[in-house]
Amino acid sequence: MLENQRIKELTDFCKRVDIRFKDMELLNQAFNHRSVTNEKQNVKNNERLEFLGDSVLGVVTASYLYQNLDMVEGDLAKIKSSVVSEKALAPVALKFGIDKLLILGHGEELSGGRTKPAILADCMEAIIGAYYLDAGYKNAEKYVLEFIIPAVEDILKNGMKDYKTQLQEYVQKNLKCCPEYRVLKKTGPDHDQTFEIGVFINENQAGKGSGKTKKDAEQMAAKIALMSFKNSN
């Protein structure tokens, strides 16, 4: 039985991303990382929902690309691979506040699991799977397209440029300066570290990302900053 505070958190999340869940227990399961089941009995993790959500995400994205882009199969496949990738989904998860709702085991929490791109992306897929079960394909499709369409449009406009390059060009053109990347935090043992990096523009933090390498963390931070600028415009 979910506590009232958790129900409120999940309800607020649904309002934020414009979805409606009948079964809050199912939605809550989507946030349960497998590390939780290693420490608690009778708790279902989100791996099966992730498996389902990955398929729904793939079908929705492939269908949208097929119907809207007159391209050869190889080009469609490249775009699809890019917009459904871990690197693409993790920043969206941070934008949606999914990192704050994750339920992790103690060890995963200490190792910075709340900001690991793989865990965030997996949770995104689990939510899609849960919503498909709760509300049907059409509603799941609407939810997915809310973040897939902007990602596709971004690729069509900027090509396959990485996010650091896109941010550099945007900032130089509009703000006449250069972004600066700083390591905010390192977690985990030396052989398995997670880096948290902030991107600063005129000394103001414009985005924050994490990854197993500094390069991956910088890319996520750059994408978060780009999303913020585009939303504000």
Short mmCIF file of C-alpha atoms in Angstrom, two decimals:
data_model
loop_
_atom_site.label_atom_id
_atom_site.label_comp_id
_atom_site.label_asym_id
_atom_site.label_seq_id
_atom_site.Cartn_x
_atom_site.Cartn_y
_atom_site.Cartn_z
CA MET A 1 0.00 0.00 0.00
CA LEU A 2 1.49 3.32 -1.04
CA GLU A 3 1.83 6.08 1.52
CA ASN A 4 -0.06 9.33 0.94
CA GLN A 5 3.16 11.28 0.40
CA ARG A 6 4.28 8.89 -2.34
CA ILE A 7 0.86 9.04 -4.02
CA LYS A 8 1.14 12.84 -4.01
CA GLU A 9 4.63 12.68 -5.56
CA LEU A 10 3.41 10.35 -8.30
CA THR A 11 0.31 12.44 -8.91
CA ASP A 12 2.44 15.57 -9.25
CA PHE A 13 4.66 13.73 -11.72
CA CYS A 14 1.63 12.74 -13.82
CA LYS A 15 0.43 16.33 -13.92
CA ARG A 16 3.90 17.54 -14.88
CA VAL A 17 4.17 15.21 -17.90
CA ASP A 18 0.44 15.29 -18.72
CA ILE A 19 -0.46 11.62 -18.22
CA ARG A 20 -3.15 9.92 -16.14
CA PHE A 21 -2.67 6.66 -14.24
CA LYS A 22 -5.45 4.57 -12.77
CA ASP A 23 -3.05 2.11 -11.07
CA MET A 24 -0.56 4.10 -9.00
CA GLU A 25 1.06 0.87 -7.74
CA LEU A 26 2.00 0.05 -11.32
CA LEU A 27 3.47 3.52 -11.88
CA ASN A 28 5.40 3.24 -8.63
CA GLN A 29 6.87 -0.07 -9.78
CA ALA A 30 8.29 1.71 -12.81
CA PHE A 31 10.55 3.67 -10.46
CA ASN A 32 11.83 0.59 -8.58
CA HIS A 33 15.41 -0.14 -9.64
CA ARG A 34 16.52 -3.77 -9.43
CA SER A 35 18.87 -2.86 -6.56
CA VAL A 36 15.79 -2.47 -4.34
CA THR A 37 14.81 -6.13 -4.78
CA ASN A 38 18.26 -7.16 -3.56
CA GLU A 39 17.52 -5.52 -0.21
CA LYS A 40 13.75 -5.87 0.22
CA GLN A 41 11.46 -8.86 -0.15
CA ASN A 42 8.13 -8.81 -2.00
CA VAL A 43 9.08 -5.72 -4.02
CA LYS A 44 8.77 -5.81 -7.80
CA ASN A 45 11.43 -3.98 -9.79
CA ASN A 46 10.97 -2.22 -13.12
CA GLU A 47 12.91 -4.58 -15.41
CA ARG A 48 9.88 -6.28 -16.99
CA LEU A 49 8.18 -2.92 -17.51
CA GLU A 50 11.40 -1.61 -19.06
CA PHE A 51 11.41 -4.55 -21.51
CA LEU A 52 7.86 -3.74 -22.57
CA GLY A 53 8.40 0.01 -22.69
CA ASP A 54 11.47 -0.37 -24.89
CA SER A 55 9.33 -2.13 -27.49
CA VAL A 56 6.52 0.44 -27.31
CA LEU A 57 9.05 3.27 -27.61
CA GLY A 58 10.59 1.61 -30.66
CA VAL A 59 7.25 1.05 -32.42
CA VAL A 60 5.99 4.59 -31.75
CA THR A 61 9.24 6.15 -32.96
CA ALA A 62 9.55 3.94 -36.05
CA SER A 63 5.92 4.60 -37.00
CA TYR A 64 6.35 8.37 -36.63
CA LEU A 65 9.53 8.39 -38.72
CA TYR A 66 7.98 6.22 -41.44
CA GLN A 67 4.87 8.38 -41.71
CA ASN A 68 6.61 11.76 -41.59
CA LEU A 69 10.01 11.41 -43.23
CA ASP A 70 10.60 10.40 -46.84
CA MET A 71 14.03 8.83 -46.28
CA VAL A 72 15.74 5.55 -47.04
CA GLU A 73 15.76 2.83 -44.40
CA GLY A 74 19.36 3.46 -43.35
CA ASP A 75 18.76 7.13 -42.56
CA LEU A 76 15.55 6.36 -40.67
CA ALA A 77 17.41 3.75 -38.63
CA LYS A 78 20.16 6.24 -37.69
CA ILE A 79 17.63 8.83 -36.51
CA LYS A 80 15.66 6.23 -34.55
CA SER A 81 18.80 4.89 -32.90
CA SER A 82 19.81 8.40 -31.85
CA VAL A 83 16.49 9.59 -30.39
CA VAL A 84 15.78 6.41 -28.37
CA SER A 85 19.34 6.04 -27.06
CA GLU A 86 20.39 6.20 -23.44
CA LYS A 87 22.12 9.53 -24.11
CA ALA A 88 18.89 10.97 -25.51
CA LEU A 89 16.49 9.61 -22.88
CA ALA A 90 18.51 10.38 -19.74
CA PRO A 91 18.36 14.19 -20.11
CA VAL A 92 14.59 13.96 -20.73
CA ALA A 93 14.30 11.94 -17.52
CA LEU A 94 16.10 14.69 -15.62
CA LYS A 95 13.84 17.32 -17.19
CA PHE A 96 10.80 15.32 -16.03
CA GLY A 97 12.19 15.00 -12.49
CA ILE A 98 12.44 11.21 -12.67
CA ASP A 99 15.75 11.25 -10.81
CA LYS A 100 13.99 12.51 -7.69
CA LEU A 101 11.36 9.74 -7.78
CA LEU A 102 13.66 6.76 -8.32
CA ILE A 103 13.65 4.09 -5.63
CA LEU A 104 17.14 2.65 -5.28
CA GLY A 105 18.93 0.19 -3.04
CA HIS A 106 21.29 1.65 -0.44
CA GLY A 107 24.45 0.71 -2.35
CA GLU A 108 23.18 2.12 -5.65
CA GLU A 109 22.12 5.32 -3.91
CA LEU A 110 25.62 5.80 -2.47
CA SER A 111 27.25 5.19 -5.85
CA GLY A 112 25.31 8.04 -7.49
CA GLY A 113 22.70 5.84 -9.15
CA ARG A 114 20.11 8.60 -9.10
CA THR A 115 21.94 10.41 -11.89
CA LYS A 116 23.34 7.47 -13.88
CA PRO A 117 22.19 7.76 -17.52
CA ALA A 118 21.50 4.01 -17.86
CA ILE A 119 19.22 3.95 -14.79
CA LEU A 120 17.38 7.11 -15.89
CA ALA A 121 16.86 5.82 -19.43
CA ASP A 122 15.68 2.43 -18.16
CA CYS A 123 13.17 4.15 -15.89
CA MET A 124 11.88 6.21 -18.81
CA GLU A 125 11.21 2.98 -20.69
CA ALA A 126 9.60 1.37 -17.64
CA ILE A 127 7.17 4.29 -17.31
CA ILE A 128 6.24 3.90 -20.98
CA GLY A 129 5.61 0.19 -20.41
CA ALA A 130 3.51 0.87 -17.33
CA TYR A 131 1.47 3.55 -19.10
CA TYR A 132 0.86 1.22 -22.04
CA LEU A 133 -0.58 -1.38 -19.64
CA ASP A 134 -2.58 1.18 -17.68
CA ALA A 135 -3.97 3.41 -20.44
CA GLY A 136 -3.45 1.63 -23.77
CA TYR A 137 -1.33 2.17 -26.84
CA LYS A 138 -2.82 5.50 -28.01
CA ASN A 139 -2.14 7.24 -24.70
CA ALA A 140 1.35 5.75 -24.48
CA GLU A 141 1.99 6.92 -28.04
CA LYS A 142 0.90 10.48 -27.19
CA TYR A 143 3.26 10.53 -24.18
CA VAL A 144 6.22 9.22 -26.20
CA LEU A 145 5.72 11.66 -29.07
CA GLU A 146 5.85 14.60 -26.65
CA PHE A 147 9.62 14.10 -26.32
CA ILE A 148 10.43 12.12 -29.48
CA ILE A 149 9.14 14.71 -31.98
CA PRO A 150 11.35 17.54 -30.61
CA ALA A 151 14.33 15.16 -30.63
CA VAL A 152 13.70 14.24 -34.28
CA GLU A 153 13.24 17.89 -35.26
CA ASP A 154 16.51 18.71 -33.52
CA ILE A 155 18.36 16.13 -35.61
CA LEU A 156 16.75 17.33 -38.83
CA LYS A 157 17.83 20.88 -38.03
CA ASN A 158 21.31 20.21 -36.66
CA GLY A 159 22.20 16.88 -38.24
CA MET A 160 24.00 14.36 -36.05
CA LYS A 161 26.09 17.02 -34.28
CA ASP A 162 26.81 16.17 -30.66
CA TYR A 163 25.20 18.29 -27.95
CA LYS A 164 28.41 20.07 -26.90
CA THR A 165 28.89 21.30 -30.47
CA GLN A 166 25.27 22.43 -30.70
CA LEU A 167 25.51 24.29 -27.37
CA GLN A 168 28.80 25.91 -28.35
CA GLU A 169 27.29 27.22 -31.59
CA TYR A 170 24.08 28.39 -29.87
CA VAL A 171 25.89 30.23 -27.06
CA GLN A 172 28.44 31.86 -29.33
CA LYS A 173 25.71 33.08 -31.69
CA ASN A 174 23.20 34.28 -29.08
CA LEU A 175 25.24 35.13 -26.00
CA LYS A 176 28.66 35.90 -27.51
CA CYS A 177 30.57 33.71 -25.06
CA CYS A 178 31.68 30.10 -24.59
CA PRO A 179 30.29 27.42 -22.26
CA GLU A 180 32.58 26.14 -19.49
CA TYR A 181 32.38 22.61 -18.05
CA ARG A 182 33.23 21.91 -14.40
CA VAL A 183 33.31 18.70 -12.39
CA LEU A 184 30.78 19.12 -9.57
CA LYS A 185 31.12 15.72 -7.95
CA LYS A 186 32.69 12.27 -8.33
CA THR A 187 31.16 9.18 -6.73
CA GLY A 188 32.10 5.52 -6.60
CA PRO A 189 35.47 3.73 -6.38
CA ASP A 190 38.34 4.67 -8.70
CA HIS A 191 37.61 1.79 -11.09
CA ASP A 192 33.89 2.59 -11.36
CA GLN A 193 33.41 6.32 -10.94
CA THR A 194 30.42 8.43 -11.92
CA PHE A 195 31.09 12.05 -12.84
CA GLU A 196 28.63 14.88 -12.29
CA ILE A 197 29.46 17.88 -14.46
CA GLY A 198 27.89 21.31 -14.75
CA VAL A 199 28.02 23.56 -17.78
CA PHE A 200 28.35 27.25 -16.92
CA ILE A 201 27.57 30.24 -19.15
CA ASN A 202 28.67 33.63 -17.85
CA GLU A 203 29.25 31.93 -14.47
CA ASN A 204 25.61 30.73 -14.32
CA GLN A 205 24.97 26.98 -14.30
CA ALA A 206 22.89 26.21 -17.38
CA GLY A 207 22.80 22.42 -17.14
CA LYS A 208 24.04 19.44 -15.18
CA GLY A 209 24.71 15.88 -16.27
CA SER A 210 26.35 12.69 -15.10
CA GLY A 211 28.04 9.72 -16.70
CA LYS A 212 30.68 7.03 -16.36
CA THR A 213 33.09 9.30 -18.24
CA LYS A 214 33.58 13.06 -18.19
CA LYS A 215 32.76 13.16 -21.90
CA ASP A 216 29.37 11.48 -21.40
CA ALA A 217 28.56 13.74 -18.44
CA GLU A 218 29.45 16.84 -20.46
CA GLN A 219 27.20 15.72 -23.32
CA MET A 220 24.25 15.27 -20.95
CA ALA A 221 24.89 18.65 -19.31
CA ALA A 222 25.01 20.28 -22.75
CA LYS A 223 21.71 18.69 -23.78
CA ILE A 224 20.00 19.80 -20.56
CA ALA A 225 21.24 23.36 -21.20
CA LEU A 226 20.00 23.27 -24.82
CA MET A 227 16.59 22.01 -23.73
CA SER A 228 16.38 24.80 -21.16
CA PHE A 229 17.24 27.49 -23.70
CA LYS A 230 14.77 26.15 -26.26
CA ASN A 231 11.98 25.89 -23.68
CA SER A 232 12.58 29.46 -22.52
CA ASN A 233 12.34 30.66 -26.11
#
